[in-house]
PDB file of C-alpha atoms in Angstrom:
ATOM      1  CA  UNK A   1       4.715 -17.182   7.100  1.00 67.00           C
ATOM      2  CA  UNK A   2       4.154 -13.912   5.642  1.00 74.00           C
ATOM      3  CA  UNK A   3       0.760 -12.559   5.176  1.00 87.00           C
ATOM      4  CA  UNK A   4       1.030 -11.375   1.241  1.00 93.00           C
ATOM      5  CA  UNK A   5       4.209 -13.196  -0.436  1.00 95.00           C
ATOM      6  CA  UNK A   6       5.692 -12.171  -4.062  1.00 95.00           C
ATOM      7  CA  UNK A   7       8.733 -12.858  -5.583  1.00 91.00           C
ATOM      8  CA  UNK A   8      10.695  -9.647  -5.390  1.00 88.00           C
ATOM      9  CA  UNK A   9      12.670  -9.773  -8.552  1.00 89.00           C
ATOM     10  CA  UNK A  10      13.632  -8.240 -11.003  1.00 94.00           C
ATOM     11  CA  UNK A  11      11.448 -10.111 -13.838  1.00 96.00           C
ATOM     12  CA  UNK A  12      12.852  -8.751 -17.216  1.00 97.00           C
ATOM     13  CA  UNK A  13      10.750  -9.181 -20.389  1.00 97.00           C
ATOM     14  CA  UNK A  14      11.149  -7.895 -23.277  1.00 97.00           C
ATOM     15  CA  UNK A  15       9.242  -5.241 -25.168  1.00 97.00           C
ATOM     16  CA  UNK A  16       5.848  -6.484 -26.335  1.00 97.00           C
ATOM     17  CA  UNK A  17       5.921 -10.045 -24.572  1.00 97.00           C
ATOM     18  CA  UNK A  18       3.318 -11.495 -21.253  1.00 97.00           C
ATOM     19  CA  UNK A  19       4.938 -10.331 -18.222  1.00 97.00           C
ATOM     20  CA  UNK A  20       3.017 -12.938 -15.297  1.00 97.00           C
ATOM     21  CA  UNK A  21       3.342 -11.624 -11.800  1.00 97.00           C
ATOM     22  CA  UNK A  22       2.578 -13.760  -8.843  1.00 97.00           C
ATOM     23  CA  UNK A  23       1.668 -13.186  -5.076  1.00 97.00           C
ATOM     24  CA  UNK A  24       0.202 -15.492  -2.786  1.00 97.00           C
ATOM     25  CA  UNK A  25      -1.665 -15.274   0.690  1.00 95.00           C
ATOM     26  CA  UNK A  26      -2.150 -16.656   3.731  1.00 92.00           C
ATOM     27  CA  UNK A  27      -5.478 -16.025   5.213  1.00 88.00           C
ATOM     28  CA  UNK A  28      -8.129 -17.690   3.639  1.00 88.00           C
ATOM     29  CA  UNK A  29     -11.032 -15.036   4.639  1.00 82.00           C
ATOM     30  CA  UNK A  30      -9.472 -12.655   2.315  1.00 86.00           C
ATOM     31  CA  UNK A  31     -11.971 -10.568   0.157  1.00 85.00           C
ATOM     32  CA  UNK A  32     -10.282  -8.175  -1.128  1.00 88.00           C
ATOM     33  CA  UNK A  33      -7.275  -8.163  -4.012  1.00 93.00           C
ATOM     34  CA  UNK A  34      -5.570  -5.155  -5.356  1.00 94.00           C
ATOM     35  CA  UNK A  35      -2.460  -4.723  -7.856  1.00 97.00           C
ATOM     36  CA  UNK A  36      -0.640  -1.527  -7.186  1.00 97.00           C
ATOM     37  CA  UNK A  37       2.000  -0.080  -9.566  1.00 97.00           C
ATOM     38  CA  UNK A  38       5.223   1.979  -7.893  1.00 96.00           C
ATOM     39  CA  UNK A  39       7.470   3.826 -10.224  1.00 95.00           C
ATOM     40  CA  UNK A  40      11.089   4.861  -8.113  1.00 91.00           C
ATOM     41  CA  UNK A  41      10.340   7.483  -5.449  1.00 90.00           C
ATOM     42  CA  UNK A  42       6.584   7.744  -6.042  1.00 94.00           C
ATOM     43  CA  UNK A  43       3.475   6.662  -4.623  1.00 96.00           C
ATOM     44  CA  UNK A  44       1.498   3.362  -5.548  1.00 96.00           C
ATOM     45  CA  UNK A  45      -1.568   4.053  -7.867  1.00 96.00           C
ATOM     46  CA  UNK A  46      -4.306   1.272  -8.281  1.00 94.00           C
ATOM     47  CA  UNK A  47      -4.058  -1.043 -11.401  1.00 95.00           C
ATOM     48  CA  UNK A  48      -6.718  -3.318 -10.840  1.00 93.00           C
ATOM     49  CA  UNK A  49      -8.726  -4.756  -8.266  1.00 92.00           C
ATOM     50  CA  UNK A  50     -10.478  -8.215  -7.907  1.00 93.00           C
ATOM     51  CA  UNK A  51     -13.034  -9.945  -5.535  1.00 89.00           C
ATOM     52  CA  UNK A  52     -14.258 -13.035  -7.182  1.00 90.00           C
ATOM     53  CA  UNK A  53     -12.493 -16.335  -8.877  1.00 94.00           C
ATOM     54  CA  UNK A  54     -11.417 -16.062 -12.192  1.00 95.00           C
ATOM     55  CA  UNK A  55      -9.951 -13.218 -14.509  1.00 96.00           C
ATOM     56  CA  UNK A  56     -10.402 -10.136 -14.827  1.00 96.00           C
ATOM     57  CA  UNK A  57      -9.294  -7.814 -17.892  1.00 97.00           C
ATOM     58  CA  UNK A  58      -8.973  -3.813 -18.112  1.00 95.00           C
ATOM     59  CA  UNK A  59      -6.715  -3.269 -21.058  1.00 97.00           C
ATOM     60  CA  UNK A  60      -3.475  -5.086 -21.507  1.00 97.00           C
ATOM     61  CA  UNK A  61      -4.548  -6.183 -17.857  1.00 98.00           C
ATOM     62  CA  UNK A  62      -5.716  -9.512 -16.583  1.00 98.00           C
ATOM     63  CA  UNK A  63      -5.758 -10.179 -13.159  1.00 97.00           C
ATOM     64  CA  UNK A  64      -6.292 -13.772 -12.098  1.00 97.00           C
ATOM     65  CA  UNK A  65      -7.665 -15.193  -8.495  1.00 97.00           C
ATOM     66  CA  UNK A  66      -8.008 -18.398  -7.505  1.00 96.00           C
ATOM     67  CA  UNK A  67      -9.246 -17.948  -3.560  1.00 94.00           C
ATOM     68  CA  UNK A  68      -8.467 -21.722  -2.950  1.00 94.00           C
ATOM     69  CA  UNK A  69      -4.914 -22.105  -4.149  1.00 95.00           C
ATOM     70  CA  UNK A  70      -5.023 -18.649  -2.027  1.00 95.00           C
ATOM     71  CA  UNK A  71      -2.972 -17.194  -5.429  1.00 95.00           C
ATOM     72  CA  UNK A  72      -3.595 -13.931  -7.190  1.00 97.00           C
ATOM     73  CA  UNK A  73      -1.738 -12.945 -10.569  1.00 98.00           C
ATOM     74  CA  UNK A  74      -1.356 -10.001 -12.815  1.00 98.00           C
ATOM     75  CA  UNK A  75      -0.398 -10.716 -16.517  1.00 98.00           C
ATOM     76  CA  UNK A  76       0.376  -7.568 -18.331  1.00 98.00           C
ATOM     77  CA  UNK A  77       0.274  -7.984 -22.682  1.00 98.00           C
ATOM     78  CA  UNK A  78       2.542  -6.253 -24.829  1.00 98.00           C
ATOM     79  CA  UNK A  79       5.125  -5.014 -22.282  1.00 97.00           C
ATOM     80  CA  UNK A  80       6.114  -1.239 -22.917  1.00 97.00           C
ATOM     81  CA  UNK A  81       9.443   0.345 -21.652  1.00 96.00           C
ATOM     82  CA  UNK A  82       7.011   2.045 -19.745  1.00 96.00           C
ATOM     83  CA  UNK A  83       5.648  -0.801 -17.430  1.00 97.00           C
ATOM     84  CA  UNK A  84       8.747  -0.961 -15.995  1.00 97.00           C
ATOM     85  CA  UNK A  85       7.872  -0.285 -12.335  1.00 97.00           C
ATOM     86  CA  UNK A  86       7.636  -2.342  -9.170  1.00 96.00           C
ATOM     87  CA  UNK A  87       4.182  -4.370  -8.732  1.00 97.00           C
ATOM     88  CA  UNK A  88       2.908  -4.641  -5.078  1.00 96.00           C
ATOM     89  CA  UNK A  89      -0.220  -6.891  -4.537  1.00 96.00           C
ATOM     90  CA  UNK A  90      -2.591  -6.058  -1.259  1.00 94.00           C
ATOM     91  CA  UNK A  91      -4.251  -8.308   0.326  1.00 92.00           C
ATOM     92  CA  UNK A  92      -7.912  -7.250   2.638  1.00 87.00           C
ATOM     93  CA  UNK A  93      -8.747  -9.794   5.102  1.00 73.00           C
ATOM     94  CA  UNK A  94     -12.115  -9.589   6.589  1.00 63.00           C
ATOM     95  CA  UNK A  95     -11.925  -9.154  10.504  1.00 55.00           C
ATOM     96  CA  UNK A  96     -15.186  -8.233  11.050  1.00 51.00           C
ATOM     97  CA  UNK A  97     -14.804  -4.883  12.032  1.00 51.00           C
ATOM     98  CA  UNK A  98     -11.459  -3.568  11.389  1.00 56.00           C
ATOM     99  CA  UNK A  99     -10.125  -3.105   7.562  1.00 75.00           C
ATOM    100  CA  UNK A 100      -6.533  -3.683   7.676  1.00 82.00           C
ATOM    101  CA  UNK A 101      -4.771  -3.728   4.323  1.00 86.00           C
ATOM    102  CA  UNK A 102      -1.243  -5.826   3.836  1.00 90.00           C
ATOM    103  CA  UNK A 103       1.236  -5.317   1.068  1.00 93.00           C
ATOM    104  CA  UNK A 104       3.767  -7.826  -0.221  1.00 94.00           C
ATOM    105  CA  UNK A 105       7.415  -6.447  -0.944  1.00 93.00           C
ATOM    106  CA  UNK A 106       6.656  -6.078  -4.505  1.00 95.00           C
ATOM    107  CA  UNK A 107       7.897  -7.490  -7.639  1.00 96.00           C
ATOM    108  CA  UNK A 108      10.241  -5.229  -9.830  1.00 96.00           C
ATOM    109  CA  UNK A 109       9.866  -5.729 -13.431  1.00 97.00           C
ATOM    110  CA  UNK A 110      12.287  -4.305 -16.243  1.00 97.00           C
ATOM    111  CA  UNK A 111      11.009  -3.954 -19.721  1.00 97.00           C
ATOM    112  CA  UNK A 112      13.590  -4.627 -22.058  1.00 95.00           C
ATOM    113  CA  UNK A 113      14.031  -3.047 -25.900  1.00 90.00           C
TER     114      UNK A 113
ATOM    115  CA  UNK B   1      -9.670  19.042  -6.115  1.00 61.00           C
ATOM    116  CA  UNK B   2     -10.597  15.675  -4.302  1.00 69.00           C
ATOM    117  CA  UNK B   3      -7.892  13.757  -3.104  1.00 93.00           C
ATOM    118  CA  UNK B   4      -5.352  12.967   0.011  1.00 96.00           C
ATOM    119  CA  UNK B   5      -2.414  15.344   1.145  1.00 96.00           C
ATOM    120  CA  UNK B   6       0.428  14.246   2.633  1.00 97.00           C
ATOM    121  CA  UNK B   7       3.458  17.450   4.033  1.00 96.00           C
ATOM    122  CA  UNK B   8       5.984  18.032   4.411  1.00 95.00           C
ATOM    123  CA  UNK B   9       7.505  16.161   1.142  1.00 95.00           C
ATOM    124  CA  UNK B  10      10.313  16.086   2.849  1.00 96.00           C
ATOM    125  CA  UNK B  11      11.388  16.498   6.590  1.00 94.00           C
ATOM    126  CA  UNK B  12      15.080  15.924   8.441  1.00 93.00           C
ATOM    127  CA  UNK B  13      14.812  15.213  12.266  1.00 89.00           C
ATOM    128  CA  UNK B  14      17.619  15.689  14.737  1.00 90.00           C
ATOM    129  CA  UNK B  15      18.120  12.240  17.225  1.00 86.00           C
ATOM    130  CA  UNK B  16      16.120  12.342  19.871  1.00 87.00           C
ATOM    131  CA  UNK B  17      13.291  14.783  18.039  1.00 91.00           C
ATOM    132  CA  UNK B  18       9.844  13.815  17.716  1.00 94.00           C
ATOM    133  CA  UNK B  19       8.610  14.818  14.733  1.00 95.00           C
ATOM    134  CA  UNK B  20       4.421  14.765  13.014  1.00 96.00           C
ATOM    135  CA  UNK B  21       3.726  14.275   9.585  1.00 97.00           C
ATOM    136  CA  UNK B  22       0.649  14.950   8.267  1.00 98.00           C
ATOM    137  CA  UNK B  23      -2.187  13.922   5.996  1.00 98.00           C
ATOM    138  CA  UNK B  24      -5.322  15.069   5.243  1.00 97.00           C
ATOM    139  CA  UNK B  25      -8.278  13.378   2.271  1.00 96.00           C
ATOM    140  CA  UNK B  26     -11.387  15.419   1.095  1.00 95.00           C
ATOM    141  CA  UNK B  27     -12.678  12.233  -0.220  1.00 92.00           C
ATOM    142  CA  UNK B  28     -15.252  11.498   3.116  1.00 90.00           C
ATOM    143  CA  UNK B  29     -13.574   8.307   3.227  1.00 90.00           C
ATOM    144  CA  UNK B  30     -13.737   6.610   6.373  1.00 88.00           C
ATOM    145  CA  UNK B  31     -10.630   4.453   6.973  1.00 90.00           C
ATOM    146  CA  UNK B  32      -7.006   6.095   6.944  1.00 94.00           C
ATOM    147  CA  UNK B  33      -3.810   4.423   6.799  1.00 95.00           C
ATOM    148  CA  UNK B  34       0.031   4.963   7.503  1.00 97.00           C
ATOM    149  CA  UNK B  35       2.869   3.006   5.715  1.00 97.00           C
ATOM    150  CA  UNK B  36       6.236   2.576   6.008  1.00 97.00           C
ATOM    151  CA  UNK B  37       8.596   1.730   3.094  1.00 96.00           C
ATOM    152  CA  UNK B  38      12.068   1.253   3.294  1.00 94.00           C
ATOM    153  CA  UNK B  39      14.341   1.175  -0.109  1.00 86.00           C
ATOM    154  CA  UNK B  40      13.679  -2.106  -1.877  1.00 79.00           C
ATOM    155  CA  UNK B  41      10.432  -3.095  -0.034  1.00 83.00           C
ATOM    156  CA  UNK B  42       7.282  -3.247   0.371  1.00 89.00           C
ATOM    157  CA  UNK B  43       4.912  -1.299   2.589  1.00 94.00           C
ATOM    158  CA  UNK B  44       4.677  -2.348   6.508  1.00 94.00           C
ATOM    159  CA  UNK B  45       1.528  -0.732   7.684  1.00 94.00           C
ATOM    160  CA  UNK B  46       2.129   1.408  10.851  1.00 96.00           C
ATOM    161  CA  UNK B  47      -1.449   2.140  12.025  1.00 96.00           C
ATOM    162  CA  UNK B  48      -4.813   2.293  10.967  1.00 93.00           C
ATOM    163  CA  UNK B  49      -7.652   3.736  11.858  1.00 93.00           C
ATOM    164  CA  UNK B  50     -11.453   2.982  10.489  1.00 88.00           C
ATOM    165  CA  UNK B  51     -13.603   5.300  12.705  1.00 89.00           C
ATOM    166  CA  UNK B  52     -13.063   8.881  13.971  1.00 93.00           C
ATOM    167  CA  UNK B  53     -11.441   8.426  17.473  1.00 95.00           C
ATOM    168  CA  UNK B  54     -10.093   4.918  16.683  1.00 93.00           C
ATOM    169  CA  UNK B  55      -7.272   3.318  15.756  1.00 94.00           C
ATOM    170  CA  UNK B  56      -5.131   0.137  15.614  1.00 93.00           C
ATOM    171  CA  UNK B  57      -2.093  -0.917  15.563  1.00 94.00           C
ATOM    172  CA  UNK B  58       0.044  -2.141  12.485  1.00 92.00           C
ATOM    173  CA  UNK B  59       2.815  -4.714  12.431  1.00 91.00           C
ATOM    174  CA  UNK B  60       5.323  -1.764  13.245  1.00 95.00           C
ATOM    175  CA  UNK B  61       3.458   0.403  15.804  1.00 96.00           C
ATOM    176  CA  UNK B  62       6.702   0.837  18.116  1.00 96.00           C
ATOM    177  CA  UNK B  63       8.085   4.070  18.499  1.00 96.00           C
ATOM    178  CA  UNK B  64       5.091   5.453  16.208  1.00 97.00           C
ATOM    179  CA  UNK B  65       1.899   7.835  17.971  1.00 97.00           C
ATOM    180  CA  UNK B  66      -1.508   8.389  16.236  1.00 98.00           C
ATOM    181  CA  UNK B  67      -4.943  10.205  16.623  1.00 97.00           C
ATOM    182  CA  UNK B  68      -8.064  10.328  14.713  1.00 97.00           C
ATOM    183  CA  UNK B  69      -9.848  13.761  15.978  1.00 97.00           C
ATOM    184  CA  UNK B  70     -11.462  14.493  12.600  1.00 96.00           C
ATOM    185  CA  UNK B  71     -12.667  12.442   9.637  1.00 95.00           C
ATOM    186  CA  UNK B  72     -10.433  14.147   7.250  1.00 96.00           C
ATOM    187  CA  UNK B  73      -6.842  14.192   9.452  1.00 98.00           C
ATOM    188  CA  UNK B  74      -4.938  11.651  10.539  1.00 98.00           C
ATOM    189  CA  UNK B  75      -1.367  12.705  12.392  1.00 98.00           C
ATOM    190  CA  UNK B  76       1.414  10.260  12.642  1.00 98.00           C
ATOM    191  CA  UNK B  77       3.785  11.269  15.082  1.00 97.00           C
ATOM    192  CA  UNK B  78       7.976   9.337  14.819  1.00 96.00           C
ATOM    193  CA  UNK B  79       8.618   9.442  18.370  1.00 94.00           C
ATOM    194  CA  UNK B  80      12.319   9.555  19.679  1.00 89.00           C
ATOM    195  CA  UNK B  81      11.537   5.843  20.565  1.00 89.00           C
ATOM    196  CA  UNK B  82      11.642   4.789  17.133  1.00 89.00           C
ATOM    197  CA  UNK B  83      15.239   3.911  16.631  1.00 87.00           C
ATOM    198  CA  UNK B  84      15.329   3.836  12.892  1.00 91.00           C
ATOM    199  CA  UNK B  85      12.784   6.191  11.109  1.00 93.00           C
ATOM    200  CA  UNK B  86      14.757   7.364   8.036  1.00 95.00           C
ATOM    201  CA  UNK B  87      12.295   5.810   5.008  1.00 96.00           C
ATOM    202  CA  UNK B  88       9.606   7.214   2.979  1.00 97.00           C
ATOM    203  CA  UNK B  89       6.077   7.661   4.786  1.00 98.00           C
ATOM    204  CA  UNK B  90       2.505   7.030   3.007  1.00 97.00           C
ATOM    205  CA  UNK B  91      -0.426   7.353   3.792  1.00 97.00           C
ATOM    206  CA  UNK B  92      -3.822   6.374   2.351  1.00 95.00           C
ATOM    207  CA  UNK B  93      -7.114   6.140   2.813  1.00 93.00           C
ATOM    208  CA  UNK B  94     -10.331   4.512   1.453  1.00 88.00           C
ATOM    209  CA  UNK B  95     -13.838   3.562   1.912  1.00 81.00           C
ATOM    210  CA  UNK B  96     -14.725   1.066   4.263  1.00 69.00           C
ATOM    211  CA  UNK B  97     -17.717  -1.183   2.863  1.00 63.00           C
ATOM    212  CA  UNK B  98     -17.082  -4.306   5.702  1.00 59.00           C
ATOM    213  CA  UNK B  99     -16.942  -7.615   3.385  1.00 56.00           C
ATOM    214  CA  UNK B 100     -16.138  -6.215   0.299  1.00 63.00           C
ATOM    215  CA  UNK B 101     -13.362  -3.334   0.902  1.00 67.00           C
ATOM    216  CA  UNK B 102     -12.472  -0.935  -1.997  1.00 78.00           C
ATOM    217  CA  UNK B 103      -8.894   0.249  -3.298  1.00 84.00           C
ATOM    218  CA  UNK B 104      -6.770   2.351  -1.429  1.00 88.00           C
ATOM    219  CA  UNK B 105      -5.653   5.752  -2.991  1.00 92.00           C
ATOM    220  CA  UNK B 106      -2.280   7.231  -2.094  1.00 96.00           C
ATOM    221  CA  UNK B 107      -1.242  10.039  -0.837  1.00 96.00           C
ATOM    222  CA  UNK B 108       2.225  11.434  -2.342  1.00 96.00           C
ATOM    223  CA  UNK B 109       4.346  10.692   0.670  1.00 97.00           C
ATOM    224  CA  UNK B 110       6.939  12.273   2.960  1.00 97.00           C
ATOM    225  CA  UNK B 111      10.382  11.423   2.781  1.00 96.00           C
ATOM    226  CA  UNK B 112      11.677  11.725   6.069  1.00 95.00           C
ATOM    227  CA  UNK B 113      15.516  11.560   6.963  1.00 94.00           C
ATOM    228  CA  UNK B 114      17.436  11.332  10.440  1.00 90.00           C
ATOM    229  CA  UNK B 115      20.410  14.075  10.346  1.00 86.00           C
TER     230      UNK B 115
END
Protein backbone atom coordinates (compact mmCIF):
# COMPACT_ATOMS: atom_id res chain seq x y z
CA UNK A 1 0.00 0.00 0.00
CA UNK A 2 1.25 3.31 -0.79
CA UNK A 3 1.98 5.78 1.83
CA UNK A 4 -0.02 9.03 0.29
CA UNK A 5 -2.61 7.73 -2.52
CA UNK A 6 -4.54 10.21 -5.07
CA UNK A 7 -6.22 9.61 -8.04
CA UNK A 8 -3.91 10.84 -10.76
CA UNK A 9 -6.33 12.08 -13.31
CA UNK A 10 -7.06 14.32 -15.24
CA UNK A 11 -10.31 15.78 -13.35
CA UNK A 12 -11.84 18.35 -15.87
CA UNK A 13 -14.34 20.94 -14.56
CA UNK A 14 -15.52 23.52 -16.00
CA UNK A 15 -14.96 27.22 -15.48
CA UNK A 16 -16.55 28.46 -12.25
CA UNK A 17 -17.77 24.94 -10.85
CA UNK A 18 -16.31 22.81 -7.21
CA UNK A 19 -13.38 20.97 -8.32
CA UNK A 20 -13.03 18.08 -5.08
CA UNK A 21 -9.62 16.53 -4.92
CA UNK A 22 -8.97 13.48 -2.87
CA UNK A 23 -5.83 11.74 -1.29
CA UNK A 24 -5.75 9.29 1.29
CA UNK A 25 -3.04 7.86 3.79
CA UNK A 26 -1.81 5.15 5.38
CA UNK A 27 -0.19 5.85 8.63
CA UNK A 28 -2.38 6.80 11.19
CA UNK A 29 0.28 8.98 13.34
CA UNK A 30 0.22 11.47 10.63
CA UNK A 31 0.22 15.19 11.81
CA UNK A 32 0.90 16.96 9.24
CA UNK A 33 -1.26 17.72 5.76
CA UNK A 34 -0.19 19.92 2.97
CA UNK A 35 -1.79 20.66 -0.64
CA UNK A 36 0.86 21.62 -3.10
CA UNK A 37 0.07 23.13 -6.54
CA UNK A 38 2.59 22.16 -9.72
CA UNK A 39 2.12 24.04 -12.91
CA UNK A 40 4.23 21.96 -16.05
CA UNK A 41 7.99 22.22 -15.49
CA UNK A 42 7.88 24.20 -12.23
CA UNK A 43 8.25 23.74 -8.70
CA UNK A 44 5.36 22.94 -6.12
CA UNK A 45 4.29 26.07 -4.05
CA UNK A 46 2.15 25.56 -0.80
CA UNK A 47 -1.71 25.99 -1.10
CA UNK A 48 -2.80 25.14 2.17
CA UNK A 49 -1.88 23.28 5.07
CA UNK A 50 -3.97 21.44 7.80
CA UNK A 51 -3.39 19.73 11.24
CA UNK A 52 -6.68 19.25 12.89
CA UNK A 53 -10.26 17.53 11.82
CA UNK A 54 -12.48 19.47 9.94
CA UNK A 55 -12.21 22.29 7.19
CA UNK A 56 -10.27 24.69 6.62
CA UNK A 57 -10.89 27.79 4.18
CA UNK A 58 -8.27 30.43 2.65
CA UNK A 59 -10.08 31.86 -0.31
CA UNK A 60 -11.79 29.74 -2.88
CA UNK A 61 -9.90 27.04 -0.68
CA UNK A 62 -11.26 24.47 1.68
CA UNK A 63 -9.27 21.81 2.74
CA UNK A 64 -11.00 18.97 4.55
CA UNK A 65 -9.36 16.20 7.11
CA UNK A 66 -10.87 13.58 8.61
CA UNK A 67 -7.68 11.77 10.57
CA UNK A 68 -9.90 8.60 11.11
CA UNK A 69 -11.15 7.79 7.64
CA UNK A 70 -7.22 8.70 7.24
CA UNK A 71 -8.72 11.10 4.09
CA UNK A 72 -7.68 14.63 3.28
CA UNK A 73 -9.48 16.78 0.46
CA UNK A 74 -9.06 20.03 -1.30
CA UNK A 75 -12.24 21.63 -2.87
CA UNK A 76 -11.37 24.58 -4.94
CA UNK A 77 -14.78 27.19 -5.78
CA UNK A 78 -15.19 28.87 -8.90
CA UNK A 79 -12.59 27.04 -11.04
CA UNK A 80 -10.45 29.55 -13.22
CA UNK A 81 -8.56 28.50 -16.46
CA UNK A 82 -5.92 29.28 -14.25
CA UNK A 83 -6.20 26.42 -11.59
CA UNK A 84 -5.39 24.20 -14.07
CA UNK A 85 -2.27 22.58 -12.58
CA UNK A 86 -1.42 19.25 -10.99
CA UNK A 87 -2.40 18.95 -7.09
CA UNK A 88 0.07 16.86 -4.95
CA UNK A 89 -1.00 16.22 -1.27
CA UNK A 90 2.02 15.52 1.47
CA UNK A 91 1.64 13.64 4.05
CA UNK A 92 4.16 14.20 7.68
CA UNK A 93 4.19 11.24 9.79
CA UNK A 94 5.51 11.68 13.21
CA UNK A 95 8.62 9.33 13.85
CA UNK A 96 9.76 10.81 16.72
CA UNK A 97 12.79 12.21 15.62
CA UNK A 98 13.12 12.23 11.98
CA UNK A 99 10.66 14.53 9.69
CA UNK A 100 10.21 12.72 6.57
CA UNK A 101 7.71 14.21 4.14
CA UNK A 102 5.78 11.82 1.38
CA UNK A 103 4.07 13.03 -1.73
CA UNK A 104 1.30 11.27 -3.64
CA UNK A 105 1.62 11.27 -7.60
CA UNK A 106 -0.65 14.13 -7.86
CA UNK A 107 -3.92 14.78 -9.35
CA UNK A 108 -4.00 16.81 -12.71
CA UNK A 109 -6.91 18.98 -13.08
CA UNK A 110 -8.02 20.84 -16.42
CA UNK A 111 -10.23 23.83 -16.18
CA UNK A 112 -12.46 23.94 -18.93
CA UNK A 113 -14.13 27.32 -20.73
CA UNK B 1 16.27 37.80 -0.54
CA UNK B 2 15.26 34.76 1.74
CA UNK B 3 14.68 31.70 0.09
CA UNK B 4 16.28 28.18 -1.27
CA UNK B 5 18.64 27.88 -4.42
CA UNK B 6 18.84 25.11 -6.36
CA UNK B 7 21.97 25.14 -9.77
CA UNK B 8 22.56 24.32 -12.19
CA UNK B 9 18.86 24.66 -13.83
CA UNK B 10 19.93 22.43 -16.00
CA UNK B 11 22.86 19.84 -16.21
CA UNK B 12 23.66 16.86 -19.01
CA UNK B 13 25.92 13.99 -17.63
CA UNK B 14 27.92 11.62 -19.77
CA UNK B 15 27.28 7.54 -18.62
CA UNK B 16 29.32 6.64 -16.16
CA UNK B 17 29.81 10.50 -14.71
CA UNK B 18 29.02 11.39 -11.31
CA UNK B 19 27.62 14.46 -11.18
CA UNK B 20 26.50 17.14 -7.71
CA UNK B 21 23.73 19.33 -7.75
CA UNK B 22 23.36 21.80 -5.42
CA UNK B 23 21.12 23.69 -3.04
CA UNK B 24 21.49 26.12 -0.66
CA UNK B 25 18.28 28.08 1.86
CA UNK B 26 18.97 31.36 3.85
CA UNK B 27 15.86 30.62 5.66
CA UNK B 28 17.82 28.94 9.06
CA UNK B 29 15.62 26.14 8.48
CA UNK B 30 16.70 23.03 9.89
CA UNK B 31 15.52 20.05 7.79
CA UNK B 32 16.51 19.77 3.95
CA UNK B 33 15.13 17.56 1.45
CA UNK B 34 15.88 16.00 -2.09
CA UNK B 35 13.14 14.81 -4.57
CA UNK B 36 12.93 13.06 -7.49
CA UNK B 37 10.17 13.52 -10.12
CA UNK B 38 9.86 11.77 -13.14
CA UNK B 39 7.28 13.08 -16.04
CA UNK B 40 3.75 12.34 -14.89
CA UNK B 41 4.50 11.72 -11.15
CA UNK B 42 4.80 12.55 -8.10
CA UNK B 43 7.83 13.27 -5.94
CA UNK B 44 9.91 10.11 -4.47
CA UNK B 45 11.99 11.59 -1.75
CA UNK B 46 15.73 10.69 -2.18
CA UNK B 47 17.21 11.75 1.20
CA UNK B 48 16.67 13.82 4.01
CA UNK B 49 18.41 15.26 6.43
CA UNK B 50 17.04 17.10 9.83
CA UNK B 51 20.32 17.98 11.67
CA UNK B 52 23.70 19.29 10.42
CA UNK B 53 25.84 16.08 9.90
CA UNK B 54 22.78 13.80 9.50
CA UNK B 55 20.90 12.29 7.14
CA UNK B 56 18.51 9.49 6.06
CA UNK B 57 17.63 7.68 3.55
CA UNK B 58 14.50 8.08 1.19
CA UNK B 59 12.57 5.39 -0.63
CA UNK B 60 15.12 5.83 -3.62
CA UNK B 61 18.53 6.28 -1.92
CA UNK B 62 20.38 3.83 -4.49
CA UNK B 63 22.85 5.17 -6.63
CA UNK B 64 22.28 8.70 -4.82
CA UNK B 65 25.32 10.32 -2.14
CA UNK B 66 24.58 13.11 0.43
CA UNK B 67 26.24 15.34 3.16
CA UNK B 68 25.07 17.86 5.55
CA UNK B 69 28.43 19.95 6.50
CA UNK B 70 26.57 23.25 6.96
CA UNK B 71 23.06 24.31 7.96
CA UNK B 72 22.46 26.14 4.82
CA UNK B 73 23.95 23.36 2.02
CA UNK B 74 22.89 20.27 1.27
CA UNK B 75 24.83 18.39 -1.90
CA UNK B 76 23.20 15.58 -3.69
CA UNK B 77 25.57 13.74 -5.59
CA UNK B 78 23.89 11.06 -8.96
CA UNK B 79 26.49 8.56 -8.73
CA UNK B 80 27.37 6.38 -11.87
CA UNK B 81 25.45 3.67 -9.84
CA UNK B 82 22.25 5.18 -10.46
CA UNK B 83 21.15 3.57 -13.65
CA UNK B 84 18.42 5.94 -14.61
CA UNK B 85 18.87 9.61 -13.38
CA UNK B 86 17.42 11.64 -16.29
CA UNK B 87 14.25 13.54 -14.28
CA UNK B 88 13.87 16.81 -12.70
CA UNK B 89 15.60 17.25 -9.13
CA UNK B 90 14.01 19.36 -6.07
CA UNK B 91 14.90 20.16 -3.27
CA UNK B 92 13.31 21.75 -0.18
CA UNK B 93 13.59 22.54 3.04
CA UNK B 94 11.59 23.59 6.17
CA UNK B 95 11.38 24.00 9.80
CA UNK B 96 11.36 21.16 11.92
CA UNK B 97 8.90 21.74 15.01
CA UNK B 98 8.73 17.60 16.03
CA UNK B 99 4.76 16.89 16.32
CA UNK B 100 3.50 19.53 14.42
CA UNK B 101 5.84 19.96 11.15
CA UNK B 102 5.40 23.09 8.92
CA UNK B 103 5.17 23.36 4.95
CA UNK B 104 7.90 22.71 2.82
CA UNK B 105 9.11 25.54 0.41
CA UNK B 106 10.66 24.64 -2.93
CA UNK B 107 13.48 25.26 -4.42
CA UNK B 108 13.25 25.85 -8.40
CA UNK B 109 14.82 22.59 -9.41
CA UNK B 110 17.47 21.14 -11.73
CA UNK B 111 16.63 19.39 -14.70
CA UNK B 112 19.15 16.95 -15.20
CA UNK B 113 19.55 14.80 -18.48
CA UNK B 114 21.81 11.65 -19.35
CA UNK B 115 23.55 12.38 -22.94
Amino acid sequence: QKEVEQNSGPLSVPEGAIASLNCTYSDRGSQSFFWYRQYSGKSPELIMSIYSNGDKEDGRFTAQLNKASQYVSLLIRDSQPSDSATYLCAVSPYTGTASKLTFGTGTRLQVTL
Amino acid sequence: DGGITQSPKYLFRKEGQNVTLSCEQNLNHDAMYWYRQDPGQGLRLIYYSQIVNDFQKGDIAEGYSVSREKKESFPLTVTSAQKNPTAFYLCASRVDRGLLNTEAFFGQGTRLTVV
